[in-house]
C-alpha cells in the first residue's frame, strides 16, 4: 500500500510560490548589476606588450572575474600578423590587463575581443618604437694617449755630465815614452863607440 505525500497547507504553498519569482528577480539583478557588456580600452604598449583597461560599461567598475579575451595585431602594411594572444591581469591596477607576448617594432592595428564574463570589443593603433642598443663601455685597460710631440711617454735617461778636469791625453804619454826610448838608444850607441875607440888605441900602443 503506497502513501501519498500530504499537500502543503494553503498559506505555505502560497508563500513558496511568491518566493520563487522574487529570488529569480534578485539573482537576475545581481547578475546584471554592472551591465551586460564590457568596456575595453587599449591604452598602448609597454616594452612591446599590449596593455588595456577592462571595466564594466554601466558603472565603470573593474572586472573582478577572470576575463577571456583574445588579442590580434596586423602591421601597417598588412604584411605581418601577430596573435591570437590572450589577456592576462597586469600590475598597473585592478582594471589593467596585458599580453605575455611582445610585438616587434613598428605600427600595428590591435584588436581585442572579450567573451567572458561578458562581451567587449576594442581596436586601436599601437606604435612600438625601436630600442637602440646600449653603447659599449670604454675598456679600463686602454693604453695612454701618445704625447703631442710623438715621443714615448717614458722619459729617456739624460747623459752624464762631462768631467770638469780634462783627462790626460794618451798621445802625450806615448810621445814621452818614445822620447825616453830614443835618448836611451842614442846613449848606448855613443858609449859603445867610445869603448871601441879606447880598445883600438890600446892595441896600437902595444904594437
Coordinates of N, CA and C in Angstrom, one line a residue:
X1 N 0.8 -1.2 0.0 CA 0.0 0.0 0.0 C 0.9 1.2 0.0
X2 N 0.7 2.1 -1.0 CA 1.5 3.3 -1.1 C 0.8 4.5 -0.4
X3 N 1.7 5.3 0.2 CA 1.1 6.5 0.8 C 1.5 7.8 0.0
X4 N 0.6 8.6 -0.2 CA 0.8 9.8 -0.9 C 1.2 10.9 0.0
X5 N 2.2 11.8 -0.5 CA 2.6 12.9 0.4 C 1.4 13.9 0.7
X6 N 1.4 14.3 1.9 CA 0.4 15.2 2.3 C 0.6 16.6 1.6
X7 N -0.4 17.2 1.1 CA -0.2 18.5 0.5 C 0.1 19.6 1.5
X8 N 0.9 20.6 1.1 CA 1.2 21.7 2.0 C -0.1 22.5 2.3
X9 N 0.0 23.0 3.5 CA -1.2 23.9 3.8 C -1.2 25.1 2.8
X10 N -2.4 25.6 2.6 CA -2.5 26.7 1.6 C -1.6 27.9 1.9
X11 N -1.5 28.4 3.1 CA -0.6 29.5 3.3 C 0.9 29.2 3.0
X12 N 1.4 28.0 3.3 CA 2.8 27.7 3.0 C 3.0 27.6 1.5
X13 N 2.1 27.0 0.8 CA 2.2 26.9 -0.7 C 2.1 28.2 -1.3
X14 N 1.3 29.1 -0.8 CA 1.3 30.5 -1.4 C 2.5 31.2 -1.2
X15 N 3.1 31.1 0.0 CA 4.4 31.8 0.3 C 5.5 31.3 -0.6
X16 N 5.6 30.0 -0.8 CA 6.7 29.4 -1.7 C 6.5 29.9 -3.1
X17 N 5.3 29.9 -3.6 CA 5.0 30.4 -4.9 C 5.4 31.8 -5.1
X18 N 5.2 32.7 -4.1 CA 5.6 34.1 -4.2 C 7.1 34.3 -4.0
X19 N 7.8 33.4 -3.3 CA 9.3 33.5 -3.0 C 10.1 33.2 -4.2
X20 N 9.7 32.2 -5.0 CA 10.5 31.8 -6.2 C 10.7 32.9 -7.2
X21 N 9.6 33.6 -7.6 CA 9.9 34.8 -8.5 C 10.7 35.9 -7.9
X22 N 10.6 36.1 -6.6 CA 11.5 37.1 -6.0 C 12.9 36.8 -6.1
X23 N 13.2 35.5 -5.8 CA 14.6 35.0 -5.8 C 15.1 35.1 -7.3
X24 N 14.3 34.8 -8.2 CA 14.8 34.8 -9.6 C 15.1 36.2 -10.0
X25 N 14.2 37.2 -9.6 CA 14.5 38.6 -10.0 C 15.7 39.1 -9.3
X26 N 16.0 38.7 -8.0 CA 17.2 39.1 -7.3 C 18.4 38.6 -7.9
X27 N 18.4 37.3 -8.3 CA 19.6 36.7 -9.0 C 19.8 37.4 -10.3
X28 N 18.8 37.7 -11.1 CA 19.0 38.4 -12.3 C 19.5 39.8 -12.1
X29 N 19.0 40.5 -11.1 CA 19.5 41.8 -10.8 C 21.0 41.8 -10.4
X30 N 21.4 40.8 -9.6 CA 22.8 40.7 -9.2 C 23.7 40.4 -10.4
X31 N 23.2 39.6 -11.3 CA 24.0 39.2 -12.5 C 24.2 40.4 -13.4
X32 N 23.2 41.3 -13.5 CA 23.3 42.4 -14.4 C 23.5 43.7 -13.6
X33 N 24.1 43.7 -12.4 CA 24.3 44.9 -11.7 C 25.3 45.8 -12.4
X34 N 26.3 45.2 -13.0 CA 27.4 46.0 -13.7 C 27.0 46.3 -15.2
X35 N 26.0 45.6 -15.7 CA 25.7 45.7 -17.1 C 26.0 44.4 -17.8
X36 N 25.6 44.4 -19.1 CA 25.7 43.2 -19.8 C 26.9 43.2 -20.8
X37 N 27.7 44.3 -20.8 CA 28.8 44.4 -21.7 C 30.0 44.9 -21.0
X38 N 31.2 44.6 -21.6 CA 32.5 45.1 -21.0 C 33.0 46.3 -21.9
X39 N 33.6 47.2 -21.2 CA 34.2 48.3 -21.9 C 35.7 48.0 -21.9
X40 N 36.2 47.8 -23.1 CA 37.6 47.5 -23.3 C 38.3 48.7 -24.0
X41 N 39.4 49.2 -23.3 CA 40.1 50.4 -23.8 C 41.6 50.0 -24.0
X42 N 42.1 50.0 -25.2 CA 43.5 49.7 -25.4 C 44.3 51.0 -25.1
X43 N 45.2 50.8 -24.1 CA 46.0 52.0 -23.6 C 47.3 52.2 -24.3
X44 N 47.8 51.2 -25.0 CA 49.1 51.3 -25.6 C 50.0 50.0 -25.5
X45 N 51.2 50.2 -25.1 CA 52.1 49.1 -25.0 C 53.2 49.4 -24.0
X46 N 53.8 48.4 -23.4 CA 54.9 48.5 -22.5 C 56.0 47.5 -22.9
X47 N 57.1 47.9 -23.4 CA 58.1 47.0 -23.9 C 57.6 46.0 -24.9
X48 N 56.6 46.5 -25.8 CA 56.1 45.7 -26.8 C 54.9 44.9 -26.4
X49 N 54.5 44.9 -25.1 CA 53.3 44.1 -24.6 C 52.1 45.0 -24.7
X50 N 51.0 44.6 -25.3 CA 49.8 45.3 -25.5 C 49.2 45.5 -24.1
X51 N 48.7 46.7 -23.7 CA 48.1 47.0 -22.5 C 46.6 47.5 -22.7
X52 N 45.7 47.1 -21.8 CA 44.3 47.5 -22.0 C 43.7 47.6 -20.6
X53 N 42.6 48.4 -20.5 CA 41.8 48.5 -19.3 C 40.5 47.9 -19.6
X54 N 40.0 47.0 -18.8 CA 38.7 46.3 -18.9 C 37.9 46.6 -17.7
X55 N 36.7 47.3 -18.0 CA 35.8 47.6 -16.9 C 34.4 47.3 -17.4
X56 N 33.4 47.4 -16.4 CA 32.0 47.2 -16.8 C 31.5 48.5 -17.4
X57 N 30.8 48.4 -18.5 CA 30.4 49.5 -19.2 C 29.4 50.4 -18.5
X58 N 28.5 49.9 -17.7 CA 27.5 50.7 -17.0 C 28.1 51.5 -15.9
X59 N 28.8 50.9 -15.0 CA 29.3 51.7 -13.8 C 30.8 51.9 -13.8
X60 N 31.6 51.4 -14.8 CA 33.0 51.6 -14.8 C 33.8 50.8 -13.8
X61 N 33.2 49.9 -13.1 CA 33.9 49.1 -12.1 C 34.8 48.1 -12.8
X62 N 36.0 47.9 -12.2 CA 36.9 46.9 -12.8 C 36.3 45.5 -12.7
X63 N 36.7 44.6 -13.6 CA 36.1 43.3 -13.6 C 36.9 42.4 -12.7
X64 N 36.2 41.9 -11.7 CA 36.9 41.1 -10.7 C 37.1 39.6 -11.2
X65 N 36.2 39.2 -12.0 CA 36.3 37.8 -12.5 C 37.5 37.7 -13.5
X66 N 37.8 36.5 -13.9 CA 38.8 36.3 -15.0 C 38.2 36.7 -16.3
X67 N 38.9 37.4 -17.1 CA 38.5 37.8 -18.4 C 39.0 36.9 -19.5
X68 N 38.2 36.4 -20.4 CA 38.6 35.7 -21.5 C 38.5 36.6 -22.7
X69 N 39.7 37.0 -23.2 CA 39.8 37.9 -24.3 C 41.0 37.6 -25.2
X70 N 40.9 37.8 -26.5 CA 41.9 37.5 -27.4 C 42.4 38.8 -28.0
X71 N 43.7 38.8 -28.4 CA 44.4 40.0 -28.9 C 45.0 39.6 -30.3
X72 N 44.7 40.3 -31.3 CA 45.2 40.1 -32.6 C 45.8 41.5 -33.1
X73 N 46.9 41.4 -33.9 CA 47.5 42.6 -34.4 C 47.9 42.4 -35.9
X74 N 47.8 43.5 -36.7 CA 48.2 43.5 -38.1 C 49.1 44.7 -38.3
X75 N 50.2 44.5 -39.0 CA 51.1 45.6 -39.3 C 50.5 46.6 -40.2
X76 N 51.1 47.8 -40.3 CA 50.5 48.9 -41.0 C 50.4 48.5 -42.5
X77 N 51.4 47.8 -43.1 CA 51.3 47.4 -44.5 C 50.6 46.1 -44.7
X78 N 50.1 45.5 -43.6 CA 49.4 44.2 -43.8 C 50.3 43.0 -44.1
X79 N 51.6 43.1 -44.0 CA 52.4 42.0 -44.4 C 52.7 41.1 -43.2
X80 N 52.5 41.6 -41.9 CA 52.7 40.8 -40.7 C 51.5 40.8 -39.8
X81 N 51.3 39.6 -39.2 CA 50.3 39.5 -38.2 C 50.8 38.9 -36.9
X82 N 50.1 39.1 -35.8 CA 50.5 38.6 -34.5 C 49.2 38.2 -33.8
X83 N 49.3 37.1 -33.0 CA 48.2 36.6 -32.3 C 47.6 35.4 -33.0
X84 N 46.5 34.9 -32.4 CA 45.8 35.4 -31.2 C 46.5 35.1 -29.9
X85 N 46.6 36.2 -29.1 CA 47.1 36.1 -27.8 C 46.0 36.4 -26.8
X86 N 46.2 35.9 -25.5 CA 45.1 36.2 -24.5 C 45.6 37.3 -23.6
X87 N 44.6 37.9 -23.0 CA 44.9 39.0 -22.0 C 45.1 38.3 -20.6
X88 N 46.1 38.8 -19.9 CA 46.4 38.4 -18.5 C 46.4 39.6 -17.6
X89 N 46.1 39.4 -16.4 CA 46.0 40.6 -15.5 C 47.3 41.2 -15.3
X90 N 47.4 42.5 -15.4 CA 48.6 43.3 -15.2 C 48.9 43.7 -13.8
X91 N 49.9 44.5 -13.6 CA 50.3 45.0 -12.3 C 50.0 46.5 -12.1
X92 N 49.4 47.2 -13.1 CA 49.2 48.6 -13.0 C 47.9 49.0 -12.3
X93 N 47.1 48.0 -12.0 CA 45.8 48.3 -11.3 C 44.8 47.1 -11.5
X94 N 43.7 47.2 -10.8 CA 42.7 46.1 -10.9 C 42.1 46.0 -12.3
X95 N 42.1 47.2 -13.0 CA 41.4 47.1 -14.3 C 42.5 47.0 -15.5
X96 N 43.7 46.8 -15.1 CA 44.8 46.7 -16.1 C 45.0 45.3 -16.6
X97 N 45.0 45.1 -17.9 CA 45.3 43.8 -18.5 C 46.4 44.0 -19.5
X98 N 47.1 42.9 -19.8 CA 48.2 43.0 -20.8 C 48.4 41.6 -21.4
X99 N 49.3 41.6 -22.4 CA 49.7 40.3 -23.0 C 51.0 39.8 -22.5
X100 N 51.2 38.5 -22.5 CA 52.5 38.0 -22.1 C 53.5 38.1 -23.3
X101 N 53.0 38.1 -24.5 CA 53.9 38.2 -25.7 C 54.1 39.6 -26.0
X102 N 55.1 39.8 -26.9 CA 55.5 41.2 -27.3 C 55.4 41.4 -28.8
X103 N 55.1 42.6 -29.2 CA 55.0 42.9 -30.6 C 56.4 43.4 -31.1
X104 N 56.8 43.1 -32.3 CA 58.0 43.6 -32.8 C 57.9 45.1 -33.1
X105 N 59.0 45.9 -33.2 CA 58.9 47.3 -33.5 C 58.1 47.6 -34.8
X106 N 57.4 48.6 -34.8 CA 56.5 49.0 -35.9 C 55.2 49.5 -35.5
X107 N 54.3 49.8 -36.5 CA 53.0 50.3 -36.2 C 52.0 49.2 -36.5
X108 N 51.1 49.0 -35.5 CA 50.2 47.8 -35.5 C 48.8 48.3 -35.3
X109 N 47.8 47.6 -35.9 CA 46.4 47.8 -35.6 C 46.0 46.6 -34.7
X110 N 45.7 46.9 -33.4 CA 45.5 45.9 -32.4 C 44.0 45.8 -32.2
X111 N 43.5 44.6 -32.1 CA 42.1 44.3 -31.9 C 41.9 43.4 -30.7
X112 N 41.1 43.8 -29.7 CA 40.8 42.9 -28.6 C 39.3 42.6 -28.6
X113 N 39.0 41.3 -28.4 CA 37.6 40.7 -28.4 C 37.5 39.9 -27.1
X114 N 36.6 40.4 -26.2 CA 36.3 39.7 -25.0 C 35.0 38.9 -25.1
X115 N 35.0 37.7 -24.5 CA 33.8 36.8 -24.5 C 33.3 36.5 -23.1
X116 N 34.1 36.7 -22.1 CA 33.6 36.3 -20.7 C 34.3 37.3 -19.8
X117 N 33.6 37.7 -18.7 CA 32.2 37.4 -18.3 C 31.1 38.0 -19.1
X118 N 31.5 38.8 -20.1 CA 30.6 39.4 -21.0 C 31.3 39.8 -22.2
X119 N 30.5 40.4 -23.2 CA 31.1 40.7 -24.5 C 31.8 42.1 -24.4
X120 N 32.9 42.3 -25.2 CA 33.6 43.5 -25.3 C 34.4 43.6 -26.5
X121 N 34.7 44.7 -27.0 CA 35.5 44.9 -28.3 C 36.2 46.2 -28.3
X122 N 37.4 46.2 -28.8 CA 38.2 47.5 -29.0 C 39.2 47.3 -30.1
X123 N 39.5 48.4 -30.7 CA 40.5 48.4 -31.8 C 41.3 49.7 -31.7
X124 N 42.6 49.6 -31.8 CA 43.4 50.8 -31.6 C 44.8 50.6 -32.3
X125 N 45.3 51.7 -32.8 CA 46.6 51.6 -33.5 C 47.7 51.8 -32.4
X126 N 48.7 50.9 -32.4 CA 49.7 50.9 -31.4 C 51.1 51.0 -32.1
X127 N 51.9 51.9 -31.7 CA 53.3 52.0 -32.2 C 54.3 51.5 -31.2
X128 N 55.1 50.6 -31.7 CA 56.2 50.0 -30.9 C 57.5 50.6 -31.4
X129 N 58.2 51.4 -30.6 CA 59.5 52.0 -31.1 C 60.6 51.1 -31.1
X130 N 61.6 51.4 -31.9 CA 62.9 50.7 -32.0 C 63.7 51.1 -30.8
X131 N 64.2 50.1 -30.1 CA 65.1 50.4 -28.9 C 66.5 50.3 -29.4
X132 N 67.3 51.4 -29.2 CA 68.7 51.4 -29.6 C 69.5 50.6 -28.6
X133 N 70.5 49.8 -29.1 CA 71.3 49.0 -28.1 C 72.2 50.0 -27.3
X134 N 72.5 49.5 -26.1 CA 73.3 50.4 -25.2 C 74.7 50.5 -25.8
X135 N 75.3 51.7 -25.8 CA 76.7 51.9 -26.3 C 77.7 51.1 -25.5
X136 N 78.7 50.5 -26.1 CA 79.7 49.7 -25.4 C 80.5 50.6 -24.4
X137 N 80.8 50.1 -23.3 CA 81.6 50.8 -22.2 C 83.0 50.8 -22.6
X138 N 83.7 51.9 -22.2 CA 85.2 52.0 -22.5 C 85.9 51.0 -21.7
X139 N 86.9 50.4 -22.3 CA 87.8 49.4 -21.6 C 88.6 50.1 -20.5
X140 N 88.7 49.5 -19.3 CA 89.5 50.1 -18.3 C 91.0 50.0 -18.6
X141 N 91.4 49.1 -19.4 CA 92.8 48.9 -19.7 C 93.3 49.5 -20.9
X142 N 92.7 50.7 -21.3 CA 93.1 51.3 -22.5 C 94.5 51.9 -22.4
X143 N 95.3 51.9 -23.5 CA 96.6 52.4 -23.5 C 96.6 53.9 -23.4
X144 N 97.6 54.6 -22.7 CA 97.6 56.0 -22.6 C 97.8 56.7 -24.0
X145 N 97.2 57.9 -24.1 CA 97.3 58.6 -25.4 C 98.7 59.0 -25.6
X146 N 99.2 59.0 -26.9 CA 100.6 59.4 -27.2 C 100.8 60.9 -26.9
X147 N 102.0 61.3 -26.6 CA 102.2 62.7 -26.4 C 102.2 63.5 -27.7
X148 N 101.9 64.8 -27.7 CA 101.8 65.6 -28.9 C 103.0 65.6 -29.8
X149 N 104.2 65.5 -29.2 CA 105.4 65.5 -30.0 C 105.7 64.2 -30.6
X150 N 105.0 63.1 -30.3 CA 105.2 61.8 -30.8 C 106.3 61.0 -30.0
X151 N 106.8 61.6 -29.0 CA 107.8 60.9 -28.2 C 107.2 60.0 -27.3
X152 N 107.8 58.9 -26.9 CA 107.2 57.9 -25.9 C 107.0 58.6 -24.6
X153 N 106.0 58.0 -23.9 CA 105.6 58.6 -22.6 C 106.8 58.5 -21.6
X154 N 107.6 57.4 -21.6 CA 108.7 57.3 -20.6 C 109.8 58.2 -21.0
X155 N 110.3 58.8 -19.9 CA 111.4 59.8 -20.1 C 112.7 59.0 -20.3
X156 N 113.6 59.5 -21.3 CA 114.9 58.9 -21.5 C 115.9 59.4 -20.5
X157 N 116.8 58.5 -20.1 CA 117.9 58.9 -19.2 C 118.8 59.9 -19.8
X158 N 119.1 61.0 -19.1 CA 120.0 62.0 -19.6 C 121.4 61.6 -19.5
X159 N 122.2 62.1 -20.4 CA 123.6 61.7 -20.5 C 124.4 62.3 -19.3
X160 N 125.3 61.5 -18.7 CA 126.1 62.0 -17.5 C 126.9 63.3 -17.9
X161 N 127.0 64.3 -17.0 CA 127.7 65.5 -17.3 C 129.2 65.2 -17.5
X162 N 129.8 66.0 -18.4 CA 131.2 65.8 -18.7 C 132.1 66.2 -17.5
X163 N 133.2 65.6 -17.4 CA 134.1 65.8 -16.2 C 134.7 67.2 -16.3
X164 N 134.8 67.9 -15.2 CA 135.3 69.3 -15.2 C 136.8 69.3 -15.6
X165 N 137.6 68.2 -15.1 CA 139.0 68.2 -15.3 C 139.3 67.4 -16.6
X166 N 140.1 68.0 -17.5 CA 140.4 67.3 -18.7 C 141.2 66.1 -18.5
X167 N 140.9 65.0 -19.2 CA 141.6 63.7 -19.0 C 143.0 63.9 -19.7
X168 N 144.0 63.2 -19.2 CA 145.4 63.2 -19.8 C 145.3 62.5 -21.1
X169 N 145.8 63.1 -22.1 CA 145.8 62.6 -23.5 C 146.8 61.4 -23.5
X170 N 146.3 60.3 -24.0 CA 147.2 59.1 -24.1 C 148.3 59.4 -25.2
X171 N 148.1 60.3 -26.1 CA 149.1 60.6 -27.1 C 150.3 61.2 -26.5
X172 N 150.1 62.1 -25.5 CA 151.2 62.8 -24.8 C 152.1 61.7 -24.1
X173 N 151.4 60.8 -23.4 CA 152.2 59.7 -22.7 C 153.0 58.9 -23.7
X174 N 152.5 58.6 -24.8 CA 153.2 57.8 -25.8 C 154.4 58.6 -26.4
X175 N 154.2 59.9 -26.5 CA 155.3 60.7 -27.1 C 156.5 60.8 -26.1
X176 N 156.1 60.9 -24.7 CA 157.1 61.0 -23.7 C 157.9 59.7 -23.7
X177 N 157.1 58.6 -23.7 CA 157.8 57.3 -23.7 C 158.7 57.1 -24.9
X178 N 158.3 57.5 -26.1 CA 159.1 57.4 -27.2 C 160.4 58.2 -27.2
X179 N 160.3 59.4 -26.6 CA 161.5 60.3 -26.4 C 162.5 59.6 -25.6
X180 N 162.0 59.1 -24.4 CA 163.0 58.4 -23.5 C 163.6 57.2 -24.1
X181 N 162.9 56.5 -24.9 CA 163.5 55.3 -25.6 C 164.5 55.7 -26.6
X182 N 164.3 56.8 -27.4 CA 165.3 57.2 -28.4 C 166.5 57.7 -27.7
X183 N 166.3 58.5 -26.6 CA 167.5 59.0 -25.9 C 168.4 57.9 -25.3
X184 N 167.7 56.8 -24.8 CA 168.5 55.7 -24.3 C 169.3 55.0 -25.3
X185 N 168.6 54.8 -26.5 CA 169.4 54.1 -27.6 C 170.6 54.9 -28.1
X186 N 170.4 56.2 -28.1 CA 171.5 57.1 -28.6 C 172.6 57.0 -27.6
X187 N 172.3 57.0 -26.3 CA 173.4 57.0 -25.2 C 174.2 55.7 -25.3
X188 N 173.4 54.6 -25.5 CA 174.1 53.3 -25.6 C 175.0 53.3 -26.8
X189 N 174.6 53.8 -27.9 CA 175.4 53.8 -29.1 C 176.7 54.7 -28.9
X190 N 176.6 55.8 -28.3 CA 177.8 56.6 -28.0 C 178.7 55.9 -27.1
X191 N 178.2 55.3 -26.0 CA 179.0 54.6 -25.1 C 179.8 53.4 -25.8
X192 N 179.1 52.8 -26.7 CA 179.8 51.7 -27.4 C 180.8 52.2 -28.4
X193 N 180.6 53.3 -29.0 CA 181.6 53.9 -29.9 C 182.8 54.3 -29.1
X194 N 182.6 54.9 -27.9 CA 183.8 55.4 -27.1 C 184.6 54.2 -26.7
X195 N 183.9 53.1 -26.3 CA 184.6 51.9 -25.8 C 185.4 51.3 -27.0
X196 N 184.9 51.3 -28.2 CA 185.7 50.8 -29.4 C 186.9 51.6 -29.6
X197 N 186.8 52.9 -29.5 CA 188.0 53.8 -29.8 C 189.1 53.5 -28.7
X198 N 188.7 53.4 -27.5 CA 189.7 53.1 -26.4 C 190.4 51.8 -26.7
X199 N 189.7 50.7 -27.1 CA 190.3 49.5 -27.4 C 191.3 49.5 -28.5
X200 N 191.0 50.3 -29.6 CA 191.9 50.4 -30.7 C 193.2 51.1 -30.3
X201 N 193.1 52.2 -29.5 CA 194.3 52.9 -29.0 C 195.2 52.0 -28.2
X202 N 194.6 51.2 -27.4 CA 195.5 50.3 -26.5 C 196.2 49.3 -27.4
X203 N 195.6 48.8 -28.4 CA 196.2 47.8 -29.3 C 197.4 48.5 -30.1
X204 N 197.2 49.7 -30.5 CA 198.2 50.4 -31.2 C 199.4 50.7 -30.4
X205 N 199.3 51.0 -29.1 CA 200.3 51.3 -28.2 C 201.2 50.0 -28.0
X206 N 200.5 48.8 -27.9 CA 201.2 47.6 -27.7 C 202.1 47.3 -28.9
X207 N 201.7 47.7 -30.0 CA 202.5 47.4 -31.2 C 203.7 48.3 -31.3

